[in-house]
mmCIF file of C-alpha atoms in Angstrom:
data_model
loop_
_atom_site.group_PDB
_atom_site.id
_atom_site.type_symbol
_atom_site.label_atom_id
_atom_site.label_comp_id
_atom_site.label_asym_id
_atom_site.label_seq_id
_atom_site.Cartn_x
_atom_site.Cartn_y
_atom_site.Cartn_z
ATOM 1 C CA UNK A 1 -19.154 4.130 22.681
ATOM 2 C CA UNK A 2 -16.548 3.914 20.341
ATOM 3 C CA UNK A 3 -17.608 4.779 16.766
ATOM 4 C CA UNK A 4 -14.329 4.561 14.315
ATOM 5 C CA UNK A 5 -14.000 5.862 10.655
ATOM 6 C CA UNK A 6 -11.131 4.303 8.867
ATOM 7 C CA UNK A 7 -9.385 6.061 5.829
ATOM 8 C CA UNK A 8 -7.015 5.666 3.779
ATOM 9 C CA UNK A 9 -5.864 6.004 0.093
ATOM 10 C CA UNK A 10 -5.626 4.125 -3.301
ATOM 11 C CA UNK A 11 -2.148 3.295 -2.775
ATOM 12 C CA UNK A 12 -2.930 1.024 -0.335
ATOM 13 C CA UNK A 13 -4.309 -1.403 -2.866
ATOM 14 C CA UNK A 14 -7.135 -2.714 -0.496
ATOM 15 C CA UNK A 15 -9.851 -4.565 -2.859
ATOM 16 C CA UNK A 16 -12.894 -2.815 -3.400
ATOM 17 C CA UNK A 17 -14.898 -5.774 -1.706
ATOM 18 C CA UNK A 18 -13.072 -5.098 1.628
ATOM 19 C CA UNK A 19 -13.360 -1.621 1.113
ATOM 20 C CA UNK A 20 -17.567 -2.150 0.608
ATOM 21 C CA UNK A 21 -17.622 -4.801 3.469
ATOM 22 C CA UNK A 22 -15.657 -2.953 6.111
ATOM 23 C CA UNK A 23 -16.547 0.543 5.467
ATOM 24 C CA UNK A 24 -13.542 2.070 4.459
ATOM 25 C CA UNK A 25 -13.083 5.018 2.911
ATOM 26 C CA UNK A 26 -10.537 5.090 0.281
ATOM 27 C CA UNK A 27 -9.586 8.480 -1.147
ATOM 28 C CA UNK A 28 -8.353 7.738 -4.929
ATOM 29 C CA UNK A 29 -5.238 9.075 -5.953
ATOM 30 C CA UNK A 30 -5.119 11.352 -9.338
ATOM 31 C CA UNK A 31 -2.936 10.151 -12.441
ATOM 32 C CA UNK A 32 -1.642 12.319 -14.747
ATOM 33 C CA UNK A 33 -0.832 10.719 -18.137
ATOM 34 C CA UNK A 34 0.229 13.738 -20.280
ATOM 35 C CA UNK A 35 -2.363 16.588 -19.558
ATOM 36 C CA UNK A 36 -4.909 14.256 -18.761
ATOM 37 C CA UNK A 37 -5.724 13.465 -15.163
ATOM 38 C CA UNK A 38 -7.708 10.453 -14.029
ATOM 39 C CA UNK A 39 -8.700 9.316 -10.502
ATOM 40 C CA UNK A 40 -7.150 5.532 -9.282
ATOM 41 C CA UNK A 41 -10.151 3.388 -9.005
ATOM 42 C CA UNK A 42 -12.792 5.582 -10.331
ATOM 43 C CA UNK A 43 -11.617 5.742 -13.837
ATOM 44 C CA UNK A 44 -10.396 2.770 -14.137
ATOM 45 C CA UNK A 45 -9.211 -0.485 -12.570
ATOM 46 C CA UNK A 46 -6.256 -1.802 -12.112
ATOM 47 C CA UNK A 47 -5.967 -4.450 -15.373
ATOM 48 C CA UNK A 48 -7.407 -1.086 -17.595
ATOM 49 C CA UNK A 49 -4.370 0.968 -15.910
ATOM 50 C CA UNK A 50 -1.795 -1.842 -16.423
ATOM 51 C CA UNK A 51 -3.221 -1.481 -20.218
ATOM 52 C CA UNK A 52 -2.881 2.209 -20.128
ATOM 53 C CA UNK A 53 0.876 2.431 -18.425
ATOM 54 C CA UNK A 54 2.095 0.023 -21.213
ATOM 55 C CA UNK A 55 1.088 1.911 -23.937
ATOM 56 C CA UNK A 56 1.694 5.497 -22.556
ATOM 57 C CA UNK A 57 4.866 7.182 -24.011
ATOM 58 C CA UNK A 58 5.600 8.947 -20.947
ATOM 59 C CA UNK A 59 5.514 7.376 -17.395
ATOM 60 C CA UNK A 60 2.515 8.696 -15.659
ATOM 61 C CA UNK A 61 2.653 10.614 -12.276
ATOM 62 C CA UNK A 62 0.785 11.045 -9.315
ATOM 63 C CA UNK A 63 -0.405 13.856 -7.256
ATOM 64 C CA UNK A 64 -0.606 14.202 -3.427
ATOM 65 C CA UNK A 65 -4.118 14.148 -1.472
ATOM 66 C CA UNK A 66 -4.717 17.938 -0.502
ATOM 67 C CA UNK A 67 -5.443 19.165 3.029
ATOM 68 C CA UNK A 68 -8.653 20.763 1.373
ATOM 69 C CA UNK A 69 -9.521 16.641 0.996
ATOM 70 C CA UNK A 70 -8.886 15.559 4.370
ATOM 71 C CA UNK A 71 -10.649 18.352 5.962
ATOM 72 C CA UNK A 72 -13.884 17.675 4.230
ATOM 73 C CA UNK A 73 -13.493 13.923 5.503
ATOM 74 C CA UNK A 74 -12.805 14.841 9.204
ATOM 75 C CA UNK A 75 -15.383 17.383 9.159
ATOM 76 C CA UNK A 76 -17.847 14.533 8.019
ATOM 77 C CA UNK A 77 -16.795 12.081 10.604
ATOM 78 C CA UNK A 78 -17.059 14.486 13.090
ATOM 79 C CA UNK A 79 -20.844 15.531 11.951
ATOM 80 C CA UNK A 80 -21.929 11.675 11.582
ATOM 81 C CA UNK A 81 -20.797 11.305 15.551
ATOM 82 C CA UNK A 82 -17.539 9.439 14.637
ATOM 83 C CA UNK A 83 -15.173 9.040 18.397
ATOM 84 C CA UNK A 84 -12.273 8.457 16.411
ATOM 85 C CA UNK A 85 -10.785 8.260 12.762
ATOM 86 C CA UNK A 86 -7.808 6.073 11.883
ATOM 87 C CA UNK A 87 -6.393 7.782 8.761
ATOM 88 C CA UNK A 88 -3.372 5.882 7.302
ATOM 89 C CA UNK A 89 -1.404 7.308 4.281
ATOM 90 C CA UNK A 90 0.985 5.929 1.731
ATOM 91 C CA UNK A 91 4.738 6.306 2.754
ATOM 92 C CA UNK A 92 5.333 10.051 3.943
ATOM 93 C CA UNK A 93 8.943 9.362 2.466
ATOM 94 C CA UNK A 94 7.382 9.293 -1.096
ATOM 95 C CA UNK A 95 4.604 11.606 -0.823
ATOM 96 C CA UNK A 96 3.379 14.765 0.732
ATOM 97 C CA UNK A 97 0.203 13.309 1.426
ATOM 98 C CA UNK A 98 0.943 12.208 5.046
ATOM 99 C CA UNK A 99 1.625 15.840 5.962
ATOM 100 C CA UNK A 100 -1.275 17.019 4.436
ATOM 101 C CA UNK A 101 -3.697 14.606 6.882
ATOM 102 C CA UNK A 102 -1.763 16.181 9.650
ATOM 103 C CA UNK A 103 -2.263 19.723 8.533
ATOM 104 C CA UNK A 104 -6.008 19.375 8.079
ATOM 105 C CA UNK A 105 -6.059 17.662 11.566
ATOM 106 C CA UNK A 106 -4.534 20.537 12.933
ATOM 107 C CA UNK A 107 -6.870 23.091 11.360
ATOM 108 C CA UNK A 108 -9.903 20.914 12.202
ATOM 109 C CA UNK A 109 -9.378 21.375 15.783
ATOM 110 C CA UNK A 110 -8.615 25.015 15.478
ATOM 111 C CA UNK A 111 -11.868 25.284 13.810
ATOM 112 C CA UNK A 112 -13.808 22.868 16.906
ATOM 113 C CA UNK A 113 -12.511 23.571 19.898
ATOM 114 C CA UNK A 114 -15.353 21.733 21.167
ATOM 115 C CA UNK A 115 -14.385 18.668 19.727
ATOM 116 C CA UNK A 116 -11.183 18.317 21.795
ATOM 117 C CA UNK A 117 -11.805 15.269 23.958
ATOM 118 C CA UNK A 118 -14.796 13.701 22.453
ATOM 119 C CA UNK A 119 -13.408 13.401 18.794
ATOM 120 C CA UNK A 120 -9.591 11.750 17.901
ATOM 121 C CA UNK A 121 -8.019 11.890 14.648
ATOM 122 C CA UNK A 122 -5.007 9.201 14.579
ATOM 123 C CA UNK A 123 -3.014 10.119 11.204
ATOM 124 C CA UNK A 124 -0.633 6.950 10.628
ATOM 125 C CA UNK A 125 2.354 7.115 8.452
ATOM 126 C CA UNK A 126 1.805 3.719 6.266
ATOM 127 C CA UNK A 127 5.474 3.638 5.514
ATOM 128 C CA UNK A 128 5.592 1.608 3.153
ATOM 129 C CA UNK A 129 3.220 1.102 -0.541
ATOM 130 C CA UNK A 130 0.595 -1.205 -1.273
ATOM 131 C CA UNK A 131 -0.423 -3.996 1.101
ATOM 132 C CA UNK A 132 2.581 -3.015 3.233
ATOM 133 C CA UNK A 133 -0.202 -0.227 4.873
ATOM 134 C CA UNK A 134 -3.013 -1.740 3.511
ATOM 135 C CA UNK A 135 -3.408 -5.090 5.460
ATOM 136 C CA UNK A 136 -3.410 -3.362 8.816
ATOM 137 C CA UNK A 137 -5.970 -0.814 7.534
ATOM 138 C CA UNK A 138 -8.028 -3.864 6.695
ATOM 139 C CA UNK A 139 -7.424 -6.033 9.680
ATOM 140 C CA UNK A 140 -7.921 -2.628 12.113
ATOM 141 C CA UNK A 141 -11.348 -2.498 10.510
ATOM 142 C CA UNK A 142 -12.327 -6.159 10.986
ATOM 143 C CA UNK A 143 -11.030 -5.605 14.689
ATOM 144 C CA UNK A 144 -13.379 -2.654 15.182
ATOM 145 C CA UNK A 145 -16.728 -4.535 13.464
ATOM 146 C CA UNK A 146 -15.805 -7.499 16.573
ATOM 147 C CA UNK A 147 -15.954 -4.521 19.096
ATOM 148 C CA UNK A 148 -12.008 -4.287 19.921
ATOM 149 C CA UNK A 149 -11.454 -0.784 21.345
ATOM 150 C CA UNK A 150 -9.238 1.760 19.428
ATOM 151 C CA UNK A 151 -6.377 1.375 21.754
ATOM 152 C CA UNK A 152 -6.141 -2.220 20.930
ATOM 153 C CA UNK A 153 -6.567 -1.595 17.266
ATOM 154 C CA UNK A 154 -4.021 1.499 17.005
ATOM 155 C CA UNK A 155 -1.590 -0.846 19.109
ATOM 156 C CA UNK A 156 -1.867 -3.803 16.248
ATOM 157 C CA UNK A 157 -1.503 -0.905 13.466
ATOM 158 C CA UNK A 158 1.444 0.737 14.322
ATOM 159 C CA UNK A 159 3.519 -2.426 15.486
ATOM 160 C CA UNK A 160 2.597 -4.156 12.022
ATOM 161 C CA UNK A 161 3.724 -0.471 10.122
ATOM 162 C CA UNK A 162 6.279 -0.616 12.180
ATOM 163 C CA UNK A 163 7.696 -4.022 11.288
ATOM 164 C CA UNK A 164 6.284 -4.126 7.569
ATOM 165 C CA UNK A 165 8.596 -5.693 5.131
ATOM 166 C CA UNK A 166 7.799 -6.117 1.394
ATOM 167 C CA UNK A 167 9.899 -7.987 -1.109
ATOM 168 C CA UNK A 168 9.024 -7.487 -4.923
ATOM 169 C CA UNK A 169 10.429 -8.575 -7.960
ATOM 170 C CA UNK A 170 9.473 -6.243 -11.238
ATOM 171 C CA UNK A 171 9.691 -8.436 -14.423
ATOM 172 C CA UNK A 172 11.078 -5.889 -16.453
ATOM 173 C CA UNK A 173 13.558 -3.084 -15.183
ATOM 174 C CA UNK A 174 12.073 -0.443 -17.939
ATOM 175 C CA UNK A 175 10.031 1.459 -15.323
ATOM 176 C CA UNK A 176 12.146 1.353 -12.525
ATOM 177 C CA UNK A 177 14.521 2.813 -15.228
ATOM 178 C CA UNK A 178 11.970 5.533 -16.618
ATOM 179 C CA UNK A 179 10.942 6.122 -13.168
ATOM 180 C CA UNK A 180 14.668 6.638 -11.541
ATOM 181 C CA UNK A 181 13.964 4.186 -9.153
ATOM 182 C CA UNK A 182 17.209 2.253 -10.718
ATOM 183 C CA UNK A 183 19.547 4.272 -12.897
ATOM 184 C CA UNK A 184 18.813 3.909 -16.148
ATOM 185 C CA UNK A 185 22.311 2.960 -17.497
ATOM 186 C CA UNK A 186 21.937 -0.023 -14.873
ATOM 187 C CA UNK A 187 18.384 -0.975 -15.912
ATOM 188 C CA UNK A 188 19.388 -0.815 -19.662
ATOM 189 C CA UNK A 189 22.713 -3.586 -18.676
ATOM 190 C CA UNK A 190 20.064 -5.296 -16.405
ATOM 191 C CA UNK A 191 17.482 -6.149 -19.096
ATOM 192 C CA UNK A 192 19.919 -7.388 -21.288
ATOM 193 C CA UNK A 193 21.518 -9.944 -19.021
ATOM 194 C CA UNK A 194 18.286 -10.632 -17.194
ATOM 195 C CA UNK A 195 18.972 -9.478 -14.078
ATOM 196 C CA UNK A 196 15.950 -9.349 -11.992
ATOM 197 C CA UNK A 197 16.403 -7.106 -8.509
ATOM 198 C CA UNK A 198 14.863 -8.309 -5.385
ATOM 199 C CA UNK A 199 13.213 -5.529 -4.093
ATOM 200 C CA UNK A 200 12.860 -4.802 -0.300
ATOM 201 C CA UNK A 201 10.696 -1.862 1.514
ATOM 202 C CA UNK A 202 10.828 -1.001 4.795
ATOM 203 C CA UNK A 203 10.983 1.703 7.184
ATOM 204 C CA UNK A 204 10.138 4.131 4.485
ATOM 205 C CA UNK A 205 12.845 2.749 2.245
ATOM 206 C CA UNK A 206 12.958 1.046 -1.189
ATOM 207 C CA UNK A 207 16.189 -0.829 -1.985
ATOM 208 C CA UNK A 208 17.361 -3.626 -3.924
ATOM 209 C CA UNK A 209 18.342 -6.121 -1.388
ATOM 210 C CA UNK A 210 19.788 -8.894 -3.983
ATOM 211 C CA UNK A 211 19.650 -9.792 -7.845
ATOM 212 C CA UNK A 212 18.864 -12.995 -9.724
ATOM 213 C CA UNK A 213 19.301 -14.024 -13.129
ATOM 214 C CA UNK A 214 16.215 -15.493 -14.940
ATOM 215 C CA UNK A 215 12.790 -15.616 -13.927
ATOM 216 C CA UNK A 216 12.873 -18.888 -12.350
ATOM 217 C CA UNK A 217 15.063 -18.047 -9.440
ATOM 218 C CA UNK A 218 12.268 -15.320 -8.764
ATOM 219 C CA UNK A 219 9.942 -17.317 -6.575
ATOM 220 C CA UNK A 220 12.264 -19.404 -4.741
ATOM 221 C CA UNK A 221 14.674 -16.377 -3.972
ATOM 222 C CA UNK A 222 11.814 -14.233 -2.352
ATOM 223 C CA UNK A 223 10.438 -17.099 -0.519
ATOM 224 C CA UNK A 224 13.795 -17.885 1.229
ATOM 225 C CA UNK A 225 13.965 -14.031 2.224
ATOM 226 C CA UNK A 226 10.403 -14.263 3.406
ATOM 227 C CA UNK A 227 11.132 -17.372 5.556
ATOM 228 C CA UNK A 228 14.455 -15.777 7.115
ATOM 229 C CA UNK A 229 12.944 -12.343 7.811
ATOM 230 C CA UNK A 230 9.128 -12.946 9.248
ATOM 231 C CA UNK A 231 8.043 -13.050 12.488
ATOM 232 C CA UNK A 232 7.143 -16.493 13.441
ATOM 233 C CA UNK A 233 3.857 -17.906 12.897
ATOM 234 C CA UNK A 234 2.790 -14.331 11.600
ATOM 235 C CA UNK A 235 0.512 -13.422 8.507
ATOM 236 C CA UNK A 236 1.656 -12.433 5.378
ATOM 237 C CA UNK A 237 0.112 -11.473 1.936
ATOM 238 C CA UNK A 238 0.800 -12.180 -1.582
ATOM 239 C CA UNK A 239 1.254 -9.245 -4.038
ATOM 240 C CA UNK A 240 1.005 -10.045 -7.934
ATOM 241 C CA UNK A 241 0.147 -7.844 -10.822
ATOM 242 C CA UNK A 242 -1.063 -8.665 -14.196
ATOM 243 C CA UNK A 243 0.235 -12.363 -13.841
ATOM 244 C CA UNK A 244 -1.940 -14.150 -11.441
ATOM 245 C CA UNK A 245 -0.030 -17.368 -12.033
ATOM 246 C CA UNK A 246 2.935 -15.009 -10.396
ATOM 247 C CA UNK A 247 1.244 -14.935 -7.203
ATOM 248 C CA UNK A 248 -0.246 -18.645 -7.355
ATOM 249 C CA UNK A 249 3.518 -20.088 -7.532
ATOM 250 C CA UNK A 250 4.495 -17.896 -4.816
ATOM 251 C CA UNK A 251 1.695 -18.661 -2.281
ATOM 252 C CA UNK A 252 2.574 -22.523 -3.374
ATOM 253 C CA UNK A 253 5.948 -22.058 -2.486
ATOM 254 C CA UNK A 254 5.377 -19.959 0.691
ATOM 255 C CA UNK A 255 2.576 -22.154 1.993
ATOM 256 C CA UNK A 256 5.468 -25.109 1.526
ATOM 257 C CA UNK A 257 8.128 -23.465 3.338
ATOM 258 C CA UNK A 258 5.963 -21.777 6.150
ATOM 259 C CA UNK A 259 3.345 -24.726 6.840
ATOM 260 C CA UNK A 260 0.628 -22.315 6.335
ATOM 261 C CA UNK A 261 -1.171 -19.934 3.820
ATOM 262 C CA UNK A 262 -0.705 -16.338 3.524
ATOM 263 C CA UNK A 263 -3.826 -14.264 5.135
ATOM 264 C CA UNK A 264 -4.810 -12.868 1.687
ATOM 265 C CA UNK A 265 -3.470 -11.197 -1.633
ATOM 266 C CA UNK A 266 -3.181 -7.992 -3.129
ATOM 267 C CA UNK A 267 -3.413 -6.733 -7.001
ATOM 268 C CA UNK A 268 -1.066 -3.615 -7.383
ATOM 269 C CA UNK A 269 -2.570 -0.364 -8.524
ATOM 270 C CA UNK A 270 -1.178 2.334 -10.016
ATOM 271 C CA UNK A 271 1.622 3.583 -7.080
ATOM 272 C CA UNK A 272 3.760 0.432 -7.515
ATOM 273 C CA UNK A 273 2.839 -0.236 -11.038
ATOM 274 C CA UNK A 274 3.943 3.144 -12.077
ATOM 275 C CA UNK A 275 7.872 2.246 -10.696
ATOM 276 C CA UNK A 276 7.837 -1.331 -11.174
ATOM 277 C CA UNK A 277 5.387 -2.095 -14.090
ATOM 278 C CA UNK A 278 2.254 -3.970 -14.227
ATOM 279 C CA UNK A 279 4.175 -7.791 -13.926
ATOM 280 C CA UNK A 280 5.499 -8.105 -9.981
ATOM 281 C CA UNK A 281 5.412 -10.480 -7.656
ATOM 282 C CA UNK A 282 6.313 -10.283 -3.941
ATOM 283 C CA UNK A 283 4.902 -10.622 -0.216
ATOM 284 C CA UNK A 284 4.217 -8.280 2.902
ATOM 285 C CA UNK A 285 4.445 -9.412 6.446
ATOM 286 C CA UNK A 286 5.997 -8.153 9.634
ATOM 287 C CA UNK A 287 9.566 -8.471 10.085
ATOM 288 C CA UNK A 288 11.203 -9.967 13.034
#
């Protein structure tokens, strides 16, 4: 009988409710403010982080999850009788965390040759951020709860991850300019003239897909892009930050445009907020 352990990191932004209800192990990312290091989801919640971010003189930094941490988790899963571990990490192009997990798996089997054939570790590169990879983790855990085989779960998760698209818009360019996501000079000029970049995440890469002038054009533009790119009839997830009204507006617009409501909503955590600021809105979905 299959017994599946789901692991992800806190940049997946899955809700604490889903974490508890589905037994998903979420590894917190360390976030460093100056000389002080805190653990996301442990030492602060999202709203508290937004306040700390706005008050911080410098952009905080995150550290990757270590080989040792993964080794401990794989060891515990093996000892607890799990047959499979499905571990989904933050985008490998933005963090060394995926490589840490792969090395830990290699070291585990070198130390446990008896585990070969009875215990499997599936390390999945999330290729994205936030619910771009958090959504399939939650859905995969629900499938396991409903008795689906690990092969079916992995097929679903890999399909989503390979085709995942996230459109999101930061309401200020201050953080993108400081973090280097947008050149500081361009960010400064953009703020002056009210430009809002439409950011697109797909296949490990974040690009500025479009630009609009003024906040009123954000929701219609994101809605049009999601409608054009989404796999027909497939689920989508709303992404927002400190202002729930932004998410409400996009949810209404997408429900009208697509003819069905979102599968859920995600509030961004530290990994996105550090680079985009605390106020963003967007949607994640599987592309055509």
